[in-house]
Amino acid sequence: MSRYAYVAGRYLPQAEAAVPIEDRGYQFADGVYEVIAVEDGRLIDAGPHLKRLDRSLNELRIPRPMGDRALGIVLRRVVALNRVRRGMVYLQISRGVAPRDHAFPREVQPQLVVTAKRLTLQPPHLVEAGVRVVTIPDLRWARCDIKSIALLPNVMGKQAAREAGAYEAWQIDRDGNVTEGTSSNAWIVTAGGSLVTRPAGNEILNGITRTVVLELVRELGLAFEQRAFSTAEALAAREAFLTSTTSHVLAVTRIDDMPVGDGVPGAFTKALRQRYLAHLAAGSGR
Ligand code: PMP
């Protein structure tokens, strides 16, 4: 089945969809993106994703190409054209096409591109055994809260993980603390049983999964702290896990080849994962 994309106001077979070479996304990574999960053909947490998209656009002073309603229609149409029941929809908005010059063009026509693809459930062995992460220095800029398409350090980091046979790389700041993964947020459960994740500042992307998990944690009445934690603290933790739209809640059982806790997914992580899957199944229409 051929895949379809939305580009420059049209729905096209993906093989025919293209942007001009002077698109500022292509030349300057001058753009933002979102990835929204699709379950049973429905967008999950579209509201918070579009809110974060707005925030990213505002921070970079890129105008919105269309309002939420119209954007929702485009997203759903691309999902339907690609017959995605379970998967994800990707949207990217760049500052548009203009002769190459670092400063903003006088007239900006933001360029929206939308694609969608099917994803199967995570391989059971990853869920059952948990995943390995490696640690790498965080080389990114000072505005990681913006979901920008400038992802070179994330690309290099994920490749380092892949070459080490790991699932993800946890980025470490100058103080020796974990910021986040290259495409996921990082969490631990301390020996004392408290859940810890870094607060949503400029050093991390405030994941939508992160926000939902924090809500679930509050509902369950579990103890949690939002603060930075070090690699050493993560290694001394009882459990560790990562969260993202496509990985959901996934146990981290080894960091730099050393086991976390018993080296198997812990009870806390498993319970949160179940709660999160229930949230997906309910297809929360927020
Ligand atoms: N941090 C980074 C750097 C990411 O790229 C992502 C995934 N886009 C996340 C965290 C997780 O965000 P979300 O839960 O919204 O997918």
CSV table of C-alpha atoms and ligand atoms in Angstrom, one decimal:
chain,number,residue,atom,x,y,z
A,1,MET,CA,0.0,0.0,0.0
A,2,SER,CA,1.4,3.4,-0.9
A,3,ARG,CA,1.8,6.0,1.8
A,4,TYR,CA,0.3,9.4,1.7
A,5,ALA,CA,1.6,12.7,3.0
A,6,TYR,CA,0.2,16.2,3.3
A,7,VAL,CA,2.5,18.9,1.9
A,8,ALA,CA,1.9,22.4,0.6
A,9,GLY,CA,-1.8,22.1,1.0
A,10,ARG,CA,-2.2,18.8,-0.8
A,11,TYR,CA,-2.5,15.1,0.0
A,12,LEU,CA,0.0,13.2,-2.2
A,13,PRO,CA,1.5,9.7,-2.5
A,14,GLN,CA,4.6,10.0,-0.3
A,15,ALA,CA,6.9,9.2,-3.2
A,16,GLU,CA,5.6,12.4,-5.0
A,17,ALA,CA,5.5,14.6,-1.9
A,18,ALA,CA,8.4,17.1,-1.7
A,19,VAL,CA,9.5,20.4,-0.3
A,20,PRO,CA,11.6,22.9,-2.2
A,21,ILE,CA,15.4,22.9,-1.4
A,22,GLU,CA,15.2,26.3,0.1
A,23,ASP,CA,12.8,25.2,2.7
A,24,ARG,CA,14.2,26.7,5.9
A,25,GLY,CA,13.6,23.4,7.7
A,26,TYR,CA,16.0,21.7,5.2
A,27,GLN,CA,18.6,24.5,5.3
A,28,PHE,CA,18.6,25.7,8.9
A,29,ALA,CA,16.5,23.1,10.8
A,30,ASP,CA,14.3,26.2,11.3
A,31,GLY,CA,11.1,24.4,12.4
A,32,VAL,CA,9.3,22.3,15.0
A,33,TYR,CA,7.5,19.0,15.0
A,34,GLU,CA,5.2,16.7,17.0
A,35,VAL,CA,4.6,13.0,17.1
A,36,ILE,CA,1.2,11.9,18.1
A,37,ALA,CA,0.2,8.3,18.8
A,38,VAL,CA,-2.7,6.7,17.0
A,39,GLU,CA,-4.7,3.9,18.8
A,40,ASP,CA,-7.7,2.3,17.1
A,41,GLY,CA,-7.5,5.1,14.5
A,42,ARG,CA,-7.8,7.9,17.1
A,43,LEU,CA,-5.2,10.5,18.0
A,44,ILE,CA,-4.1,10.1,21.6
A,45,ASP,CA,-3.7,13.3,23.7
A,46,ALA,CA,-4.0,15.5,20.6
A,47,GLY,CA,-4.9,18.5,22.8
A,48,PRO,CA,-1.7,18.5,24.9
A,49,HIS,CA,0.4,17.8,21.7
A,50,LEU,CA,-1.1,20.8,19.9
A,51,LYS,CA,-0.7,23.0,22.9
A,52,ARG,CA,3.0,22.1,23.0
A,53,LEU,CA,3.2,22.7,19.3
A,54,ASP,CA,1.9,26.2,19.8
A,55,ARG,CA,4.4,26.8,22.5
A,56,SER,CA,7.3,25.7,20.3
A,57,LEU,CA,6.0,27.9,17.5
A,58,ASN,CA,5.6,30.9,19.7
A,59,GLU,CA,9.1,30.5,21.2
A,60,LEU,CA,10.6,30.5,17.7
A,61,ARG,CA,8.2,33.1,16.4
A,62,ILE,CA,6.9,30.9,13.6
A,63,PRO,CA,3.3,31.7,12.7
A,64,ARG,CA,0.8,28.9,12.7
A,65,PRO,CA,-0.2,27.7,9.2
A,66,MET,CA,-3.7,27.0,10.4
A,67,GLY,CA,-5.9,26.8,13.5
A,68,ASP,CA,-6.4,23.7,15.7
A,69,ARG,CA,-9.6,22.6,14.0
A,70,ALA,CA,-8.1,22.6,10.5
A,71,LEU,CA,-4.9,21.0,11.7
A,72,GLY,CA,-7.0,18.3,13.4
A,73,ILE,CA,-8.8,17.6,10.1
A,74,VAL,CA,-5.4,17.3,8.2
A,75,LEU,CA,-4.0,15.0,10.8
A,76,ARG,CA,-7.0,12.7,10.8
A,77,ARG,CA,-7.2,12.7,7.0
A,78,VAL,CA,-3.5,11.6,6.8
A,79,VAL,CA,-4.1,8.9,9.4
A,80,ALA,CA,-7.2,7.7,7.4
A,81,LEU,CA,-5.4,7.8,4.0
A,82,ASN,CA,-2.6,5.7,5.4
A,83,ARG,CA,-5.2,3.3,7.1
A,84,VAL,CA,-3.4,3.6,10.4
A,85,ARG,CA,-5.2,1.9,13.2
A,86,ARG,CA,-2.2,1.8,15.6
A,87,GLY,CA,0.8,3.9,14.9
A,88,MET,CA,1.8,7.5,14.8
A,89,VAL,CA,1.2,10.8,12.9
A,90,TYR,CA,4.2,13.1,12.4
A,91,LEU,CA,3.8,16.8,11.7
A,92,GLN,CA,6.4,19.3,11.0
A,93,ILE,CA,6.1,23.1,10.6
A,94,SER,CA,9.1,25.0,9.1
A,95,ARG,CA,9.5,28.7,8.7
A,96,GLY,CA,8.8,28.1,5.0
A,97,VAL,CA,10.6,28.6,1.8
A,98,ALA,CA,12.8,31.7,1.2
A,99,PRO,CA,16.2,32.6,-0.4
A,100,ARG,CA,18.8,31.4,2.0
A,101,ASP,CA,19.5,34.1,4.7
A,102,HIS,CA,19.8,33.3,8.4
A,103,ALA,CA,17.5,36.1,9.5
A,104,PHE,CA,13.7,35.6,9.1
A,105,PRO,CA,12.3,36.2,5.6
A,106,ARG,CA,10.1,39.4,5.5
A,107,GLU,CA,7.1,37.3,4.5
A,108,VAL,CA,6.8,34.0,6.2
A,109,GLN,CA,4.6,31.2,4.8
A,110,PRO,CA,5.0,28.4,7.3
A,111,GLN,CA,5.3,25.0,5.7
A,112,LEU,CA,3.3,22.1,7.2
A,113,VAL,CA,4.2,18.5,6.3
A,114,VAL,CA,2.2,15.6,7.8
A,115,THR,CA,3.0,11.9,7.5
A,116,ALA,CA,1.6,8.8,9.3
A,117,LYS,CA,2.8,5.3,9.7
A,118,ARG,CA,1.7,2.1,11.3
A,119,LEU,CA,3.5,0.8,14.3
A,120,THR,CA,3.1,-2.6,15.9
A,121,LEU,CA,3.2,-3.2,19.6
A,122,GLN,CA,6.6,-3.1,21.2
A,123,PRO,CA,8.5,-6.4,20.9
A,124,PRO,CA,7.5,-8.4,24.0
A,125,HIS,CA,11.1,-9.1,24.9
A,126,LEU,CA,11.8,-5.4,25.4
A,127,VAL,CA,8.9,-5.1,27.7
A,128,GLU,CA,9.7,-8.3,29.6
A,129,ALA,CA,13.4,-7.8,30.0
A,130,GLY,CA,13.6,-4.0,30.0
A,131,VAL,CA,16.1,-2.1,27.9
A,132,ARG,CA,19.7,-1.0,28.2
A,133,VAL,CA,20.8,2.6,28.1
A,134,VAL,CA,24.2,4.1,27.7
A,135,THR,CA,25.2,7.5,29.1
A,136,ILE,CA,26.6,10.3,26.9
A,137,PRO,CA,27.5,14.0,27.4
A,138,ASP,CA,24.6,16.3,26.7
A,139,LEU,CA,25.8,18.4,23.8
A,140,ARG,CA,22.6,20.2,23.0
A,141,TRP,CA,21.6,23.9,23.1
A,142,ALA,CA,20.0,25.7,26.0
A,143,ARG,CA,16.4,25.5,24.8
A,144,CYS,CA,15.7,21.7,24.8
A,145,ASP,CA,12.1,22.6,25.9
A,146,ILE,CA,11.4,23.6,22.3
A,147,LYS,CA,10.5,20.6,20.1
A,148,SER,CA,12.7,21.7,17.3
A,149,ILE,CA,13.7,19.7,14.3
A,150,ALA,CA,17.4,20.5,15.0
A,151,LEU,CA,18.1,17.0,16.3
A,152,LEU,CA,21.8,16.4,15.5
A,153,PRO,CA,23.0,15.6,19.0
A,154,ASN,CA,20.0,13.4,19.5
A,155,VAL,CA,20.8,11.6,16.2
A,156,MET,CA,24.4,11.1,17.2
A,157,GLY,CA,23.4,9.9,20.7
A,158,LYS,CA,20.9,7.4,19.4
A,159,GLN,CA,23.5,6.1,17.0
A,160,ALA,CA,25.9,5.7,19.9
A,161,ALA,CA,23.3,3.7,21.7
A,162,ARG,CA,22.6,1.5,18.7
A,163,GLU,CA,26.3,0.8,18.2
A,164,ALA,CA,26.6,-0.1,21.9
A,165,GLY,CA,23.6,-2.5,21.5
A,166,ALA,CA,21.5,-0.3,23.7
A,167,TYR,CA,18.0,1.1,23.2
A,168,GLU,CA,18.5,4.6,24.3
A,169,ALA,CA,21.2,7.1,25.4
A,170,TRP,CA,20.7,9.1,28.5
A,171,GLN,CA,22.3,12.5,28.2
A,172,ILE,CA,24.4,13.8,31.1
A,173,ASP,CA,24.7,17.5,31.9
A,174,ARG,CA,27.9,19.3,33.2
A,175,ASP,CA,26.9,18.5,36.8
A,176,GLY,CA,26.8,14.8,36.2
A,177,ASN,CA,23.0,14.7,36.2
A,178,VAL,CA,20.8,13.0,33.7
A,179,THR,CA,18.8,15.4,31.5
A,180,GLU,CA,16.8,12.9,29.4
A,181,GLY,CA,17.1,10.4,26.6
A,182,THR,CA,17.6,11.3,22.9
A,183,SER,CA,13.9,10.8,22.3
A,184,SER,CA,12.4,10.0,25.7
A,185,ASN,CA,12.3,11.2,29.3
A,186,ALA,CA,14.2,9.5,32.1
A,187,TRP,CA,12.9,8.4,35.5
A,188,ILE,CA,14.1,6.4,38.5
A,189,VAL,CA,12.5,4.9,41.6
A,190,THR,CA,14.9,5.5,44.6
A,191,ALA,CA,15.8,2.8,47.1
A,192,GLY,CA,13.4,4.7,49.4
A,193,GLY,CA,10.5,4.1,46.9
A,194,SER,CA,10.2,7.7,45.6
A,195,LEU,CA,9.7,8.4,42.0
A,196,VAL,CA,12.1,11.0,40.6
A,197,THR,CA,12.2,12.8,37.3
A,198,ARG,CA,13.8,16.0,36.2
A,199,PRO,CA,11.5,19.1,36.4
A,200,ALA,CA,10.3,20.5,33.1
A,201,GLY,CA,12.8,23.4,32.5
A,202,ASN,CA,14.8,24.5,29.5
A,203,GLU,CA,17.1,21.4,29.8
A,204,ILE,CA,14.5,18.8,28.7
A,205,LEU,CA,11.5,18.4,26.5
A,206,ASN,CA,8.4,18.2,28.6
A,207,GLY,CA,7.1,14.9,27.2
A,208,ILE,CA,3.4,14.5,26.9
A,209,THR,CA,3.8,10.9,28.2
A,210,ARG,CA,5.8,12.4,31.1
A,211,THR,CA,2.9,14.7,31.9
A,212,VAL,CA,0.3,11.9,31.6
A,213,VAL,CA,2.5,9.6,33.8
A,214,LEU,CA,2.8,12.3,36.5
A,215,GLU,CA,-1.0,12.5,36.5
A,216,LEU,CA,-1.3,8.7,36.9
A,217,VAL,CA,1.2,8.8,39.7
A,218,ARG,CA,-0.8,11.5,41.5
A,219,GLU,CA,-4.0,9.4,41.0
A,220,LEU,CA,-2.3,6.4,42.4
A,221,GLY,CA,-1.2,8.5,45.4
A,222,LEU,CA,2.5,7.5,44.9
A,223,ALA,CA,5.4,9.6,46.3
A,224,PHE,CA,7.3,11.6,43.6
A,225,GLU,CA,9.8,14.3,43.3
A,226,GLN,CA,10.7,16.5,40.4
A,227,ARG,CA,14.5,17.0,40.6
A,228,ALA,CA,17.7,16.2,38.8
A,229,PHE,CA,19.4,12.8,39.5
A,230,SER,CA,22.9,11.6,38.7
A,231,THR,CA,24.0,8.5,36.9
A,232,ALA,CA,25.3,7.1,40.3
A,233,GLU,CA,21.9,7.7,41.8
A,234,ALA,CA,20.2,5.9,38.9
A,235,LEU,CA,22.5,3.0,39.3
A,236,ALA,CA,21.7,2.8,43.0
A,237,ALA,CA,18.0,3.1,42.3
A,238,ARG,CA,15.5,0.3,42.7
A,239,GLU,CA,14.0,0.9,39.3
A,240,ALA,CA,14.5,3.0,36.2
A,241,PHE,CA,12.4,3.6,33.2
A,242,LEU,CA,11.8,5.9,30.2
A,243,THR,CA,8.7,7.4,28.7
A,244,SER,CA,7.8,8.6,25.2
A,245,THR,CA,4.8,8.6,22.8
A,246,THR,CA,6.2,5.6,20.9
A,247,SER,CA,7.9,3.7,23.8
A,248,HIS,CA,5.1,4.3,26.3
A,249,VAL,CA,6.6,3.3,29.7
A,250,LEU,CA,9.6,1.1,29.3
A,251,ALA,CA,11.8,-0.4,32.1
A,252,VAL,CA,15.5,0.5,32.0
A,253,THR,CA,17.3,-2.5,33.5
A,254,ARG,CA,20.9,-1.7,32.6
A,255,ILE,CA,22.8,1.6,32.5
A,256,ASP,CA,26.3,1.5,30.9
A,257,ASP,CA,26.2,-2.3,31.3
A,258,MET,CA,25.5,-2.2,35.0
A,259,PRO,CA,22.2,-3.6,36.4
A,260,VAL,CA,19.6,-1.3,37.9
A,261,GLY,CA,18.1,-2.9,41.0
A,262,ASP,CA,17.6,-6.6,40.4
A,263,GLY,CA,18.2,-6.1,36.6
A,264,VAL,CA,14.6,-6.8,35.8
A,265,PRO,CA,11.6,-4.5,35.4
A,266,GLY,CA,10.3,-3.5,38.8
A,267,ALA,CA,6.8,-3.5,40.2
A,268,PHE,CA,6.4,0.3,40.1
A,269,THR,CA,7.4,0.5,36.4
A,270,LYS,CA,5.1,-2.4,35.5
A,271,ALA,CA,2.1,-0.9,37.3
A,272,LEU,CA,2.7,2.5,35.6
A,273,ARG,CA,3.0,0.8,32.3
A,274,GLN,CA,-0.3,-1.0,32.7
A,275,ARG,CA,-2.0,2.3,33.8
A,276,TYR,CA,-0.5,4.0,30.8
A,277,LEU,CA,-1.7,1.3,28.4
A,278,ALA,CA,-5.2,1.7,29.9
A,279,HIS,CA,-5.0,5.4,29.2
A,280,LEU,CA,-4.1,4.6,25.5
A,281,ALA,CA,-6.9,2.1,25.2
A,282,ALA,CA,-9.4,4.6,26.6
A,283,GLY,CA,-8.2,6.8,23.7
A,284,SER,CA,-8.4,9.9,25.8
A,285,GLY,CA,-9.9,12.6,23.7
A,286,ARG,CA,-8.3,15.4,25.6
B,1,PMP,N1,12.6,14.1,25.1
B,1,PMP,C1,13.0,14.2,23.8
B,1,PMP,C2,14.3,14.8,23.5
B,1,PMP,C3,12.1,13.7,22.8
B,1,PMP,O1,12.5,13.8,21.5
B,1,PMP,C4,10.9,13.1,23.2
B,1,PMP,C5,10.0,12.5,22.1
B,1,PMP,N2,9.6,13.4,21.2
B,1,PMP,C6,10.6,13.0,24.5
B,1,PMP,C7,11.4,13.5,25.5
B,1,PMP,C8,9.3,12.4,24.9
B,1,PMP,O2,8.2,13.2,24.6
B,1,PMP,P1,6.7,12.6,24.4
B,1,PMP,O3,6.3,11.9,25.6
B,1,PMP,O4,5.9,13.8,24.1
B,1,PMP,O5,6.8,11.7,23.2
